[in-house]
């Protein structure tokens, strides 16, 4: 067991996938020579050569479309979009092509591609470089969406995403790149669609994913000091999401709080709340509450952004409402 | 850069075999207001294909024509739902380009893709079954006319999004290049796609990476309901020149010219490096079946039968001593095949909803809430 940075776990997963499967190729803006804008692909060009690790021009629509075409032709492309906000430029390739090819061609082919996209605020990157847009993709039949919170999951989910026969949107958080965590050697693959109990508890289920996991764990410790034993569930996969694990947790605690950094309205939390209000109706002892970003673009100024991102204080306040 | 070829004079300058490298000075042009240029009479050129090859092309064109005429009738009778976009009058492009490709080469197509599918070898019965919405269709009845695909013959799919097939073709060409396969991909697109940024991105990437990709513009003069002259200020020739991609323009209603130009372009592309081929043609039917085409001049429409690629090819064959009886026999054979396919289409069963629902992902178990 060694401590590894989140970004290094991503690099290791890419390297191991490139080494173990000759069909895997990597491309994107500045991923080869420059080693990636966040150094996630550093050293891979040198290790695997320009055929398999290549820089592209700033042409998001074409490079993601090319990934779809290459995947339909037997390769397993991993493309990087520098900031998740830029996936707007590649939406046709993802939504109309990658997501639908298998279904609309009657199962003749699948599209085994991965799109890596950094999301999230916290680095003052402003309205067009900070958004959490994962709910868009989770809404599209045919796509899978994962969002790791720890180095071990970053590794395990990326390996699984690359192995997966269908298109996977792999969402990584910019603010997590430098964070450290334990990564076993060898690091196991994490199956897509499986949540993890990050902290076991009995009084309230806090369901979250991505960078918010760490804020939620902090809040759980504060609650413990107040005599509340919170369970924290890290979803890890958003599409498909682990309905059984959330329902099981709710059945233990009978109270549910959903937390994500993405805008609260029409988000992942809304879907989970709706399902639990249905499937988990008999288990609920209190209203389901959500904590997400307010309905506004991500602001730039440090002071504004700090208020925008859901804080430990907001989570605690919401938890107390659920527990009241 | 103005819109491409205009008038018989400009059409006459078309050189099928000679790539311009995008460097030739364009012939004098007048504005392409009603896309009449696409339907103008064309240059006389000597036959250069052997009789048997021309006969194959003729048969392919006839198959596409009769299949689409049958689709049109089935659509009018309510046997085909949704939207269908016909390529009647443009069959020479599909036939000529696909004839230049080897079996292992692939194509990406457009919403007007019936001809491309059949010319590349999609099974006729599976094709009709699909468009008639049947379970035995090539895509299980889930795609329909706009999404006919057959990976087994290298048909990467018709596409409902203008220009989208270009980037799929780009990726497929990249796969071929990386595997050192010497396979070529032909990306069909209409002139309406010239205003799409994706085309410009793909030209750039194909040139940068020297991909074995043939850009085939099927220029019928119309971008849906508007003349392309009012939609696009540049030209494919100009774009090709900008990106250093060898460019050829041919009379797209002369199947021999298309086949010869495509063969030359494919040969170069196979060695590496994209090629551009612009086939000037004309759209006989509306943007979709049922489109009354009130936006078109009667005069323009009246010219189209004069340049119909099928009678033109028939005339060439007659000159090559193919008997009228032989052509008649071929025509009847095509009709019989189509009637058999329609009959098979009618016998097809309806797709099963649960089966479709379980096929969103490769592994049904990972499909969230499958069965809901």
XYZ file of C-alpha atoms in Angstrom:
696
model
C 0.000 0.000 0.000
C 1.540 3.279 -1.070
C 0.328 6.834 -0.968
C -0.263 8.280 -4.440
C -1.538 11.516 -5.862
C -4.896 11.413 -7.670
C -3.341 12.643 -10.926
C -0.600 10.002 -10.712
C -3.235 7.313 -10.283
C -4.795 8.476 -13.567
C -1.412 8.366 -15.296
C -0.772 4.887 -13.910
C -4.160 3.620 -15.124
C -3.523 5.017 -18.600
C -0.042 3.496 -18.698
C -1.266 0.098 -17.520
C -4.117 0.086 -20.034
C -1.785 1.105 -22.869
C 0.630 -1.630 -21.849
C -1.958 -4.376 -21.510
C -4.124 -3.678 -24.581
C -2.644 -2.687 -27.931
C -6.009 -1.320 -29.052
C -5.845 1.502 -26.508
C -4.810 4.874 -27.915
C -4.762 8.297 -26.295
C -5.394 11.607 -27.930
C -6.430 15.103 -27.054
C -5.217 18.653 -26.879
C -1.659 18.795 -25.504
C -1.730 15.287 -24.069
C 1.451 14.042 -25.770
C 4.449 16.379 -25.844
C 3.212 18.775 -23.170
C 2.088 15.818 -21.020
C -1.411 17.150 -20.503
C -2.564 20.450 -19.081
C -2.687 18.866 -15.606
C 0.205 16.443 -16.227
C -2.146 13.460 -16.272
C -0.498 12.047 -19.408
C 3.077 12.992 -18.559
C 5.652 10.528 -19.827
C 3.199 8.426 -21.837
C 4.375 9.685 -25.239
C 7.926 8.716 -24.364
C 6.795 5.320 -23.115
C 4.314 4.386 -25.851
C 5.245 6.475 -28.899
C 3.436 8.932 -31.139
C 1.108 6.390 -32.761
C -0.609 5.684 -29.479
C -0.279 8.990 -27.661
C -0.935 11.995 -29.847
C -1.632 15.683 -29.643
C -4.621 17.012 -31.533
C -5.500 20.477 -32.709
C -8.109 22.440 -30.774
C -10.984 20.702 -32.549
C -13.172 19.108 -29.903
C -15.972 18.105 -32.277
C -13.617 16.302 -34.664
C -11.459 14.595 -32.084
C -14.394 13.170 -30.162
C -16.074 12.182 -33.435
C -12.823 10.525 -34.482
C -12.773 8.627 -31.208
C -16.241 7.283 -32.017
C -15.157 6.252 -35.515
C -11.953 4.657 -34.239
C -13.903 2.779 -31.560
C -16.351 1.512 -34.189
C -13.313 0.336 -36.140
C -11.782 -1.745 -33.389
C -9.644 0.612 -31.320
C -10.204 1.680 -27.723
C -9.592 5.424 -27.753
C -9.234 7.495 -24.616
C -9.732 11.160 -25.433
C -9.127 14.042 -23.113
C -11.200 17.194 -23.158
C -9.166 19.798 -21.322
C -12.047 21.183 -19.253
C -15.459 19.561 -18.965
C -16.972 22.879 -20.079
C -15.526 22.205 -23.555
C -17.573 19.055 -24.017
C -20.256 21.447 -25.267
C -18.267 21.508 -28.523
C -18.352 17.722 -28.822
C -21.935 17.042 -27.861
C -23.016 15.669 -31.224
C -20.278 13.057 -31.210
C -21.146 12.013 -27.667
C -24.913 12.267 -27.616
C -25.964 11.505 -31.194
C -23.133 9.215 -32.268
C -21.337 7.429 -29.405
C -24.395 6.941 -27.218
C -26.660 5.669 -29.972
C -24.458 3.701 -32.379
C -24.880 0.385 -30.638
C -28.640 0.701 -30.211
C -29.570 2.256 -33.535
C -27.398 -0.122 -35.548
C -29.108 -3.077 -33.893
C -26.118 -4.141 -31.803
C -23.782 -4.498 -34.784
C -21.037 -2.569 -33.021
C -20.290 -0.972 -29.714
C -18.311 2.198 -29.061
C -15.624 1.322 -26.512
C -14.270 4.806 -25.897
C -13.526 6.874 -22.818
C -13.786 10.622 -22.592
C -11.807 12.117 -19.723
C -13.066 15.480 -18.580
C -11.950 17.542 -15.590
C -14.794 19.334 -13.843
C -15.283 21.409 -10.758
C -14.669 24.724 -9.105
C -12.225 25.640 -6.397
C -9.396 26.912 -8.542
C -10.964 30.252 -9.544
C -11.121 29.248 -13.192
C -14.355 31.154 -13.734
C -17.689 30.433 -15.424
C -16.381 28.527 -18.485
C -13.704 26.374 -16.830
C -15.386 25.129 -13.661
C -18.719 23.537 -14.408
C -19.935 20.134 -13.260
C -21.952 18.929 -16.245
C -22.117 15.204 -15.452
C -25.912 15.175 -15.122
C -26.222 16.014 -18.833
C -24.427 12.817 -19.772
C -26.148 10.695 -17.131
C -29.399 11.701 -18.853
C -28.365 10.102 -22.158
C -29.212 6.431 -22.708
C -26.112 4.684 -24.023
C -23.531 6.652 -22.042
C -21.954 5.685 -18.740
C -20.633 8.257 -16.290
C -18.144 7.750 -13.492
C -16.594 10.248 -11.080
C -13.839 9.020 -8.739
C -13.026 10.784 -5.474
C -9.853 8.976 -4.410
C -6.624 7.853 -6.120
C -7.543 4.168 -5.781
C -10.919 4.766 -7.401
C -9.369 7.067 -10.006
C -7.169 4.147 -11.019
C -9.721 1.373 -10.677
C -12.532 3.195 -12.448
C -10.347 4.371 -15.314
C -9.135 0.828 -15.962
C -12.744 -0.388 -15.913
C -13.879 2.462 -18.156
C -11.209 1.610 -20.728
C -12.120 -2.079 -20.561
C -15.813 -1.313 -20.923
C -17.386 -2.053 -24.317
C -19.561 1.087 -24.185
C -18.740 4.808 -24.118
C -17.804 6.093 -20.671
C -17.527 9.709 -19.535
C -14.804 9.733 -16.905
C -15.127 12.855 -14.798
C -12.170 13.913 -12.692
C -12.032 16.872 -10.318
C -9.358 19.496 -10.912
C -9.107 20.286 -7.220
C -8.343 16.628 -6.467
C -5.332 16.217 -8.781
C -2.841 17.102 -6.078
C -4.552 15.199 -3.275
C -3.032 12.007 -1.923
C -4.530 8.692 -0.934
C -3.692 5.058 -0.468
C -3.362 3.017 -3.632
C -2.757 -0.704 -3.201
C -0.164 -2.378 -5.380
C -1.482 -3.916 -7.574
C -4.528 -1.678 -7.511
C -7.812 -3.486 -8.165
C -10.289 -2.508 -10.847
C -13.447 -0.833 -9.591
C -16.585 -2.134 -11.311
C -18.721 0.552 -12.915
C -22.018 0.928 -11.088
C -20.770 0.051 -7.608
C -20.928 2.561 -4.770
C -18.662 2.419 -1.726
C -19.469 3.014 1.909
C -16.838 5.624 2.728
C -17.938 5.882 6.344
C -20.354 3.492 7.992
C -23.038 4.977 10.212
C -26.551 4.438 11.465
C -28.312 7.792 11.789
C -28.316 9.433 8.359
C -27.158 8.486 4.841
C -25.147 11.155 3.082
C -24.861 10.192 -0.597
C -22.280 12.042 -2.653
C -19.529 11.688 -5.285
C -16.353 13.367 -6.508
C -14.610 16.063 -4.509
C -17.664 16.539 -2.298
C -16.887 13.181 -0.698
C -14.138 14.811 1.315
C -16.347 17.696 2.414
C -19.036 15.210 3.437
C -16.553 13.120 5.434
C -15.503 16.309 7.234
C -19.127 17.088 7.979
C -19.663 13.536 9.232
C -16.876 13.998 11.777
C -18.525 17.203 13.014
C -21.827 15.351 13.295
C -20.099 12.602 15.268
C -19.035 15.227 17.785
C -22.730 16.080 18.129
C -23.557 12.421 18.708
C -24.850 11.717 15.196
C -23.426 8.678 13.397
C -23.577 9.507 9.697
C -23.065 7.018 6.878
C -21.320 8.462 3.828
C -21.854 6.731 0.491
C -19.501 7.522 -2.383
C -21.469 6.760 -5.557
C -18.349 6.590 -7.767
C -20.576 5.778 -10.781
C -23.445 8.061 -11.741
C -24.720 6.116 -14.743
C -25.465 3.451 -13.850
C -25.675 4.400 -10.164
C -25.871 1.891 -7.366
C -29.519 2.063 -6.444
C -29.290 -1.063 -4.321
C -26.483 0.359 -2.161
C -28.311 3.640 -1.592
C -31.539 1.847 -0.760
C -29.700 -0.485 1.627
C -28.128 2.477 3.393
C -31.470 4.267 3.598
C -32.970 1.111 5.094
C -30.392 1.322 7.878
C -30.613 5.054 8.610
C -34.069 6.043 7.333
C -32.766 9.517 6.526
C -31.229 10.692 3.264
C -29.110 13.704 2.358
C -27.759 14.111 -1.194
C -24.720 16.260 -1.799
C -22.995 17.314 -5.009
C -21.052 20.252 -6.323
C -23.101 20.470 -9.521
C -26.029 22.868 -9.619
C -28.758 21.438 -7.398
C -31.634 21.941 -9.843
C -32.255 19.010 -12.230
C -29.111 17.294 -10.969
C -27.974 13.782 -10.049
C -29.427 14.365 -6.586
C -32.855 14.997 -8.041
C -32.835 11.599 -9.756
C -31.739 9.765 -6.628
C -34.265 11.630 -4.492
C -37.056 10.756 -6.881
C -36.118 7.073 -6.961
C -35.779 6.852 -3.178
C -39.072 8.669 -2.667
C -40.550 5.834 -4.693
C -38.552 2.663 -4.008
C -37.566 3.768 -0.497
C -40.837 5.400 0.550
C -41.509 3.008 3.404
C -38.007 3.539 4.807
C -38.134 7.312 5.022
C -38.506 8.953 8.416
C -37.805 12.465 7.111
C -37.924 14.437 3.866
C -35.020 13.838 1.462
C -32.832 16.927 1.295
C -30.346 17.995 -1.372
C -27.275 20.187 -1.180
C -25.822 21.443 -4.458
C -24.542 24.622 -6.041
C -26.992 27.513 -6.362
C -28.644 28.156 -9.710
C -25.981 30.464 -11.091
C -22.835 30.218 -13.228
C -19.628 29.477 -11.342
C -18.250 32.887 -10.296
C -14.591 33.827 -10.572
C -13.746 35.942 -7.516
C -12.345 33.912 -4.648
C -14.882 35.314 -2.249
C -17.781 34.465 -4.581
C -16.557 31.007 -5.522
C -16.074 30.125 -1.861
C -19.768 30.821 -1.275
C -20.790 29.002 -4.453
C -19.239 25.586 -3.714
C -21.264 23.604 -1.153
C -19.463 23.926 2.175
C -19.217 21.743 5.235
C -21.390 24.302 7.018
C -24.171 23.977 4.411
C -24.011 20.188 4.613
C -24.236 20.298 8.407
C -27.171 22.668 8.267
C -28.970 20.387 5.803
C -28.141 17.289 7.855
C -29.625 18.898 10.949
C -32.824 19.604 8.993
C -33.044 15.944 8.002
C -32.373 14.843 11.567
C -34.789 17.286 13.163
C -13.651 31.926 -53.232
C -16.984 31.593 -55.028
C -19.311 28.675 -55.323
C -18.051 25.872 -57.558
C -18.560 25.234 -61.236
C -21.235 27.101 -63.010
C -22.538 26.594 -66.518
C -21.588 24.186 -69.245
C -18.246 25.898 -69.804
C -17.124 25.375 -66.262
C -18.395 21.816 -66.278
C -16.352 21.225 -69.412
C -13.176 22.163 -67.563
C -13.639 19.310 -65.172
C -10.752 16.943 -65.355
C -11.577 13.616 -63.907
C -8.111 12.170 -63.744
C -6.057 15.183 -62.936
C -5.853 16.260 -59.319
C -5.627 20.009 -59.047
C -3.865 19.937 -55.676
C -6.250 22.789 -55.145
C -3.900 24.961 -57.150
C -5.771 25.330 -60.420
C -7.338 28.686 -60.945
C -11.081 28.242 -60.845
C -12.936 28.876 -64.088
C -14.947 32.053 -64.379
C -18.124 31.742 -62.390
C -21.439 33.361 -62.001
C -23.400 33.200 -58.785
C -25.016 29.834 -58.247
C -28.447 31.237 -57.312
C -30.682 28.368 -58.161
C -28.060 25.686 -58.394
C -28.721 25.435 -62.119
C -25.038 24.819 -62.597
C -25.433 21.430 -61.056
C -27.984 20.403 -63.628
C -26.367 21.922 -66.707
C -25.416 19.768 -69.622
C -22.026 18.259 -69.222
C -18.772 17.774 -70.974
C -18.417 15.085 -73.587
C -15.729 12.670 -72.610
C -14.435 9.449 -74.074
C -15.417 6.175 -72.508
C -12.531 4.819 -70.530
C -14.051 1.984 -68.580
C -14.281 -1.526 -69.947
C -17.765 -2.571 -70.914
C -18.189 -5.003 -68.028
C -17.197 -2.426 -65.448
C -19.669 0.045 -66.913
C -22.323 -2.637 -66.921
C -21.708 -3.225 -63.204
C -22.055 0.479 -62.509
C -25.221 0.657 -64.553
C -26.708 -2.224 -62.649
C -25.840 -0.634 -59.299
C -27.415 2.663 -60.356
C -30.507 0.890 -61.546
C -30.769 -1.039 -58.289
C -30.556 2.181 -56.275
C -33.034 3.985 -58.522
C -35.648 1.257 -58.487
C -35.188 0.657 -54.764
C -35.794 4.327 -54.039
C -38.748 4.521 -56.400
C -40.207 1.569 -54.545
C -39.463 3.212 -51.184
C -41.210 6.345 -52.401
C -44.320 4.367 -53.293
C -44.269 2.432 -50.022
C -43.889 5.711 -48.155
C -46.822 7.243 -50.016
C -48.914 4.169 -49.173
C -48.065 4.472 -45.503
C -46.002 1.296 -45.373
C -42.910 3.244 -44.314
C -43.158 5.670 -41.400
C -40.995 8.674 -40.588
C -38.768 10.547 -43.001
C -36.983 9.263 -46.065
C -34.540 11.275 -48.172
C -34.071 10.044 -51.725
C -30.996 10.306 -53.909
C -32.822 9.872 -57.215
C -30.666 11.438 -59.927
C -27.516 11.140 -57.817
C -26.922 7.393 -58.185
C -23.734 7.794 -60.212
C -21.909 9.191 -57.189
C -22.693 6.224 -54.950
C -22.041 3.682 -57.704
C -18.856 5.281 -59.017
C -17.222 5.870 -55.652
C -18.107 2.499 -54.140
C -16.890 0.723 -57.251
C -13.487 2.300 -56.614
C -13.341 0.866 -53.106
C -12.194 -2.594 -52.105
C -14.377 -4.839 -49.956
C -12.304 -4.079 -46.861
C -12.578 -0.310 -47.366
C -15.308 1.515 -45.534
C -17.682 4.413 -46.018
C -19.540 6.890 -43.839
C -22.766 8.183 -45.241
C -25.429 10.836 -44.856
C -29.180 11.152 -44.364
C -29.436 10.687 -48.147
C -27.598 7.418 -47.970
C -29.665 4.651 -49.599
C -27.440 4.650 -52.663
C -24.243 4.501 -50.634
C -25.580 1.529 -48.650
C -26.653 -0.502 -51.642
C -23.565 0.351 -53.684
C -21.328 -0.746 -50.810
C -23.137 -4.047 -50.644
C -25.708 -3.852 -47.867
C -28.081 -6.781 -48.310
C -31.152 -5.613 -50.210
C -33.660 -7.554 -48.109
C -32.147 -6.477 -44.796
C -32.198 -2.921 -46.178
C -35.924 -2.998 -46.993
C -36.729 -4.779 -43.737
C -34.955 -2.020 -41.826
C -36.665 0.868 -43.568
C -39.992 -0.883 -43.147
C -39.315 -1.059 -39.392
C -38.923 -4.790 -39.010
C -37.018 -6.858 -36.477
C -35.076 -8.662 -39.230
C -33.850 -5.335 -40.589
C -30.128 -4.695 -40.766
C -30.439 -2.561 -37.585
C -33.318 -4.449 -36.017
C -35.755 -1.728 -36.998
C -34.193 0.737 -34.570
C -32.505 3.024 -37.058
C -34.622 3.238 -40.185
C -33.728 5.029 -43.373
C -31.465 7.609 -41.741
C -29.362 5.042 -39.879
C -28.826 2.111 -42.205
C -25.463 0.610 -41.307
C -23.704 -2.655 -42.009
C -20.349 -3.087 -40.343
C -19.808 -6.371 -42.197
C -19.518 -4.522 -45.515
C -17.765 -1.454 -44.089
C -20.838 0.770 -44.098
C -20.362 2.857 -40.939
C -23.833 4.242 -41.091
C -26.081 6.763 -42.688
C -26.327 9.700 -40.338
C -29.098 12.012 -39.280
C -26.709 14.831 -38.436
C -25.308 16.863 -41.331
C -21.545 16.344 -41.547
C -21.326 13.942 -38.599
C -20.183 11.003 -40.713
C -17.023 12.924 -41.559
C -15.513 12.624 -38.103
C -16.503 8.959 -37.812
C -14.722 8.350 -41.111
C -11.736 10.279 -39.795
C -11.510 8.012 -36.766
C -11.956 4.913 -38.868
C -9.158 6.063 -41.175
C -6.975 6.641 -38.132
C -7.641 3.076 -36.991
C -6.659 1.748 -40.419
C -3.515 3.848 -40.480
C -2.394 2.802 -37.000
C -2.878 -0.862 -37.878
C -0.972 -0.318 -41.157
C -3.878 -1.880 -43.017
C -3.849 0.026 -46.310
C -7.602 0.398 -46.084
C -9.318 3.545 -47.265
C -12.404 5.277 -45.896
C -14.696 7.320 -48.120
C -16.717 9.965 -46.321
C -19.771 11.029 -48.280
C -21.196 14.431 -47.450
C -23.519 16.856 -49.146
C -22.801 20.442 -50.117
C -24.956 21.443 -47.162
C -22.190 20.140 -44.884
C -19.683 22.603 -46.316
C -20.950 25.232 -43.892
C -20.437 22.884 -40.940
C -17.340 23.589 -38.865
C -16.818 19.866 -38.457
C -15.848 19.537 -42.140
C -13.162 22.173 -41.692
C -11.850 20.446 -38.569
C -11.784 17.080 -40.338
C -9.990 18.417 -43.419
C -7.345 19.851 -41.130
C -6.890 16.701 -39.073
C -6.874 14.398 -42.097
C -4.193 16.549 -43.701
C -2.107 16.819 -40.523
C -2.216 13.073 -39.929
C -2.050 12.068 -43.618
C -5.020 9.769 -43.217
C -6.282 7.366 -45.903
C -9.521 9.299 -46.229
C -11.453 10.295 -49.335
C -13.742 13.279 -48.850
C -16.615 12.846 -51.309
C -18.842 15.870 -51.688
C -22.082 14.954 -53.384
C -22.934 18.461 -54.534
C -26.572 18.624 -55.568
C -26.744 22.384 -55.160
C -29.226 22.301 -52.308
C -28.723 22.616 -48.573
C -32.067 21.220 -47.483
C -34.509 23.934 -48.646
C -31.981 26.576 -49.697
C -29.550 26.843 -52.593
C -26.036 26.280 -51.326
C -24.953 29.455 -53.097
C -26.828 31.331 -50.400
C -25.383 29.161 -47.621
C -21.689 28.851 -48.276
C -19.335 31.643 -49.322
C -16.377 29.405 -50.116
C -15.777 26.307 -52.193
C -14.547 22.807 -51.477
C -11.737 23.445 -53.925
C -10.706 26.462 -51.893
C -10.882 24.523 -48.642
C -8.893 21.647 -50.110
C -6.234 24.060 -51.286
C -6.086 25.669 -47.860
C -5.333 22.326 -46.250
C -3.114 21.053 -49.068
C -5.487 18.249 -49.990
C -5.510 17.139 -53.642
C -8.876 17.985 -55.151
C -10.807 16.688 -58.141
C -14.124 17.857 -59.475
C -16.221 15.682 -61.759
C -19.567 15.604 -63.442
C -21.361 13.578 -60.803
C -23.968 12.404 -63.307
C -21.345 10.723 -65.468
C -20.777 7.437 -63.717
C -17.631 6.674 -65.649
C -16.131 10.024 -64.745
C -16.963 9.462 -61.080
C -15.553 5.944 -61.093
C -12.326 6.982 -62.814
C -11.756 9.971 -60.551
C -12.612 7.972 -57.444
C -10.301 5.143 -58.477
C -7.438 7.567 -58.957
C -8.146 9.281 -55.639
C -8.503 6.019 -53.713
C -5.210 4.778 -55.097
C -3.403 7.847 -53.758
C -5.296 7.814 -50.456
C -4.380 4.177 -49.907
C -0.747 5.144 -49.769
C -1.598 7.744 -47.146
C -2.993 11.223 -47.353
C -6.507 12.519 -47.798
C -8.100 13.310 -51.148
C -11.116 15.410 -52.024
C -13.607 14.599 -54.756
C -16.489 16.889 -55.586
C -19.240 15.327 -57.678
C -21.566 17.878 -59.261
C -25.058 16.475 -59.468
C -28.703 17.407 -59.046
C -31.423 16.544 -56.563
C -34.567 15.364 -58.312
C -36.817 14.848 -55.310
C -37.407 17.134 -52.340
C -35.228 17.334 -49.279
C -37.460 14.571 -47.921
C -40.343 12.640 -49.432
C -43.426 14.789 -49.191
C -41.485 18.035 -49.616
C -43.445 19.910 -52.326
C -40.289 21.860 -53.309
C -42.121 25.152 -53.782
C -38.762 26.842 -53.446
C -37.431 25.432 -56.726
C -37.708 26.767 -60.275
C -39.717 24.682 -62.704
C -36.994 25.393 -65.232
C -34.326 23.841 -63.032
C -36.406 20.758 -62.355
C -37.203 20.379 -66.057
C -33.499 20.138 -66.862
C -32.824 17.244 -64.525
C -34.132 14.416 -66.724
C -31.757 15.574 -69.473
C -28.739 14.775 -67.337
C -30.130 11.669 -65.669
C -27.106 9.407 -65.130
C -28.971 6.201 -65.909
C -30.080 6.858 -69.513
C -26.660 8.379 -70.094
C -24.937 5.201 -68.986
C -27.431 3.162 -71.024
C -26.547 5.175 -74.124
C -22.855 4.526 -73.526
C -23.521 0.817 -73.148
C -25.535 0.753 -76.357
C -22.593 2.429 -78.081
C -20.411 -0.330 -76.667
C -22.638 -2.831 -78.413
C -24.689 -3.970 -75.445
C -28.033 -4.940 -76.875
C -31.289 -3.310 -75.889
C -32.560 -6.766 -75.012
C -29.661 -7.298 -72.615
C -30.393 -3.994 -70.885
C -34.051 -4.883 -70.675
C -33.217 -8.226 -69.148
C -30.975 -6.548 -66.591
C -33.738 -4.106 -65.731
C -36.226 -6.903 -65.189
C -33.745 -8.753 -63.017
C -33.320 -5.689 -60.817
C -37.087 -5.294 -60.551
C -37.503 -8.915 -59.532
C -34.877 -8.556 -56.825
C -36.626 -5.485 -55.490
C -40.053 -7.027 -55.501
C -38.641 -10.017 -53.626
C -37.093 -7.661 -51.068
C -40.358 -5.766 -50.629
C -42.225 -9.023 -50.178
C -39.676 -10.106 -47.595
C -40.026 -6.700 -45.927
C -43.761 -7.190 -45.627
C -43.254 -10.617 -44.086
C -40.879 -9.255 -41.460
C -41.937 -9.306 -37.839
C -42.266 -6.298 -35.565
C -39.333 -5.516 -33.275
C -39.687 -6.546 -29.645
C -39.677 -3.624 -27.216
C -38.007 -5.477 -24.335
C -35.304 -6.737 -26.656
C -34.606 -3.161 -27.768
C -34.599 -1.892 -24.195
C -32.068 -4.518 -23.180
C -29.734 -3.519 -26.004
C -28.864 0.045 -24.987
C -25.620 -1.231 -23.500
C -23.463 -4.180 -24.487
C -24.092 -5.937 -21.197
C -27.777 -5.704 -20.426
C -27.124 -6.165 -16.717
C -25.341 -2.820 -16.625
C -28.244 -1.049 -18.240
C -29.718 0.947 -15.397
C -33.245 -0.003 -14.493
C -33.483 -2.305 -17.485
C -37.018 -3.452 -17.993
C -38.573 -0.315 -16.535
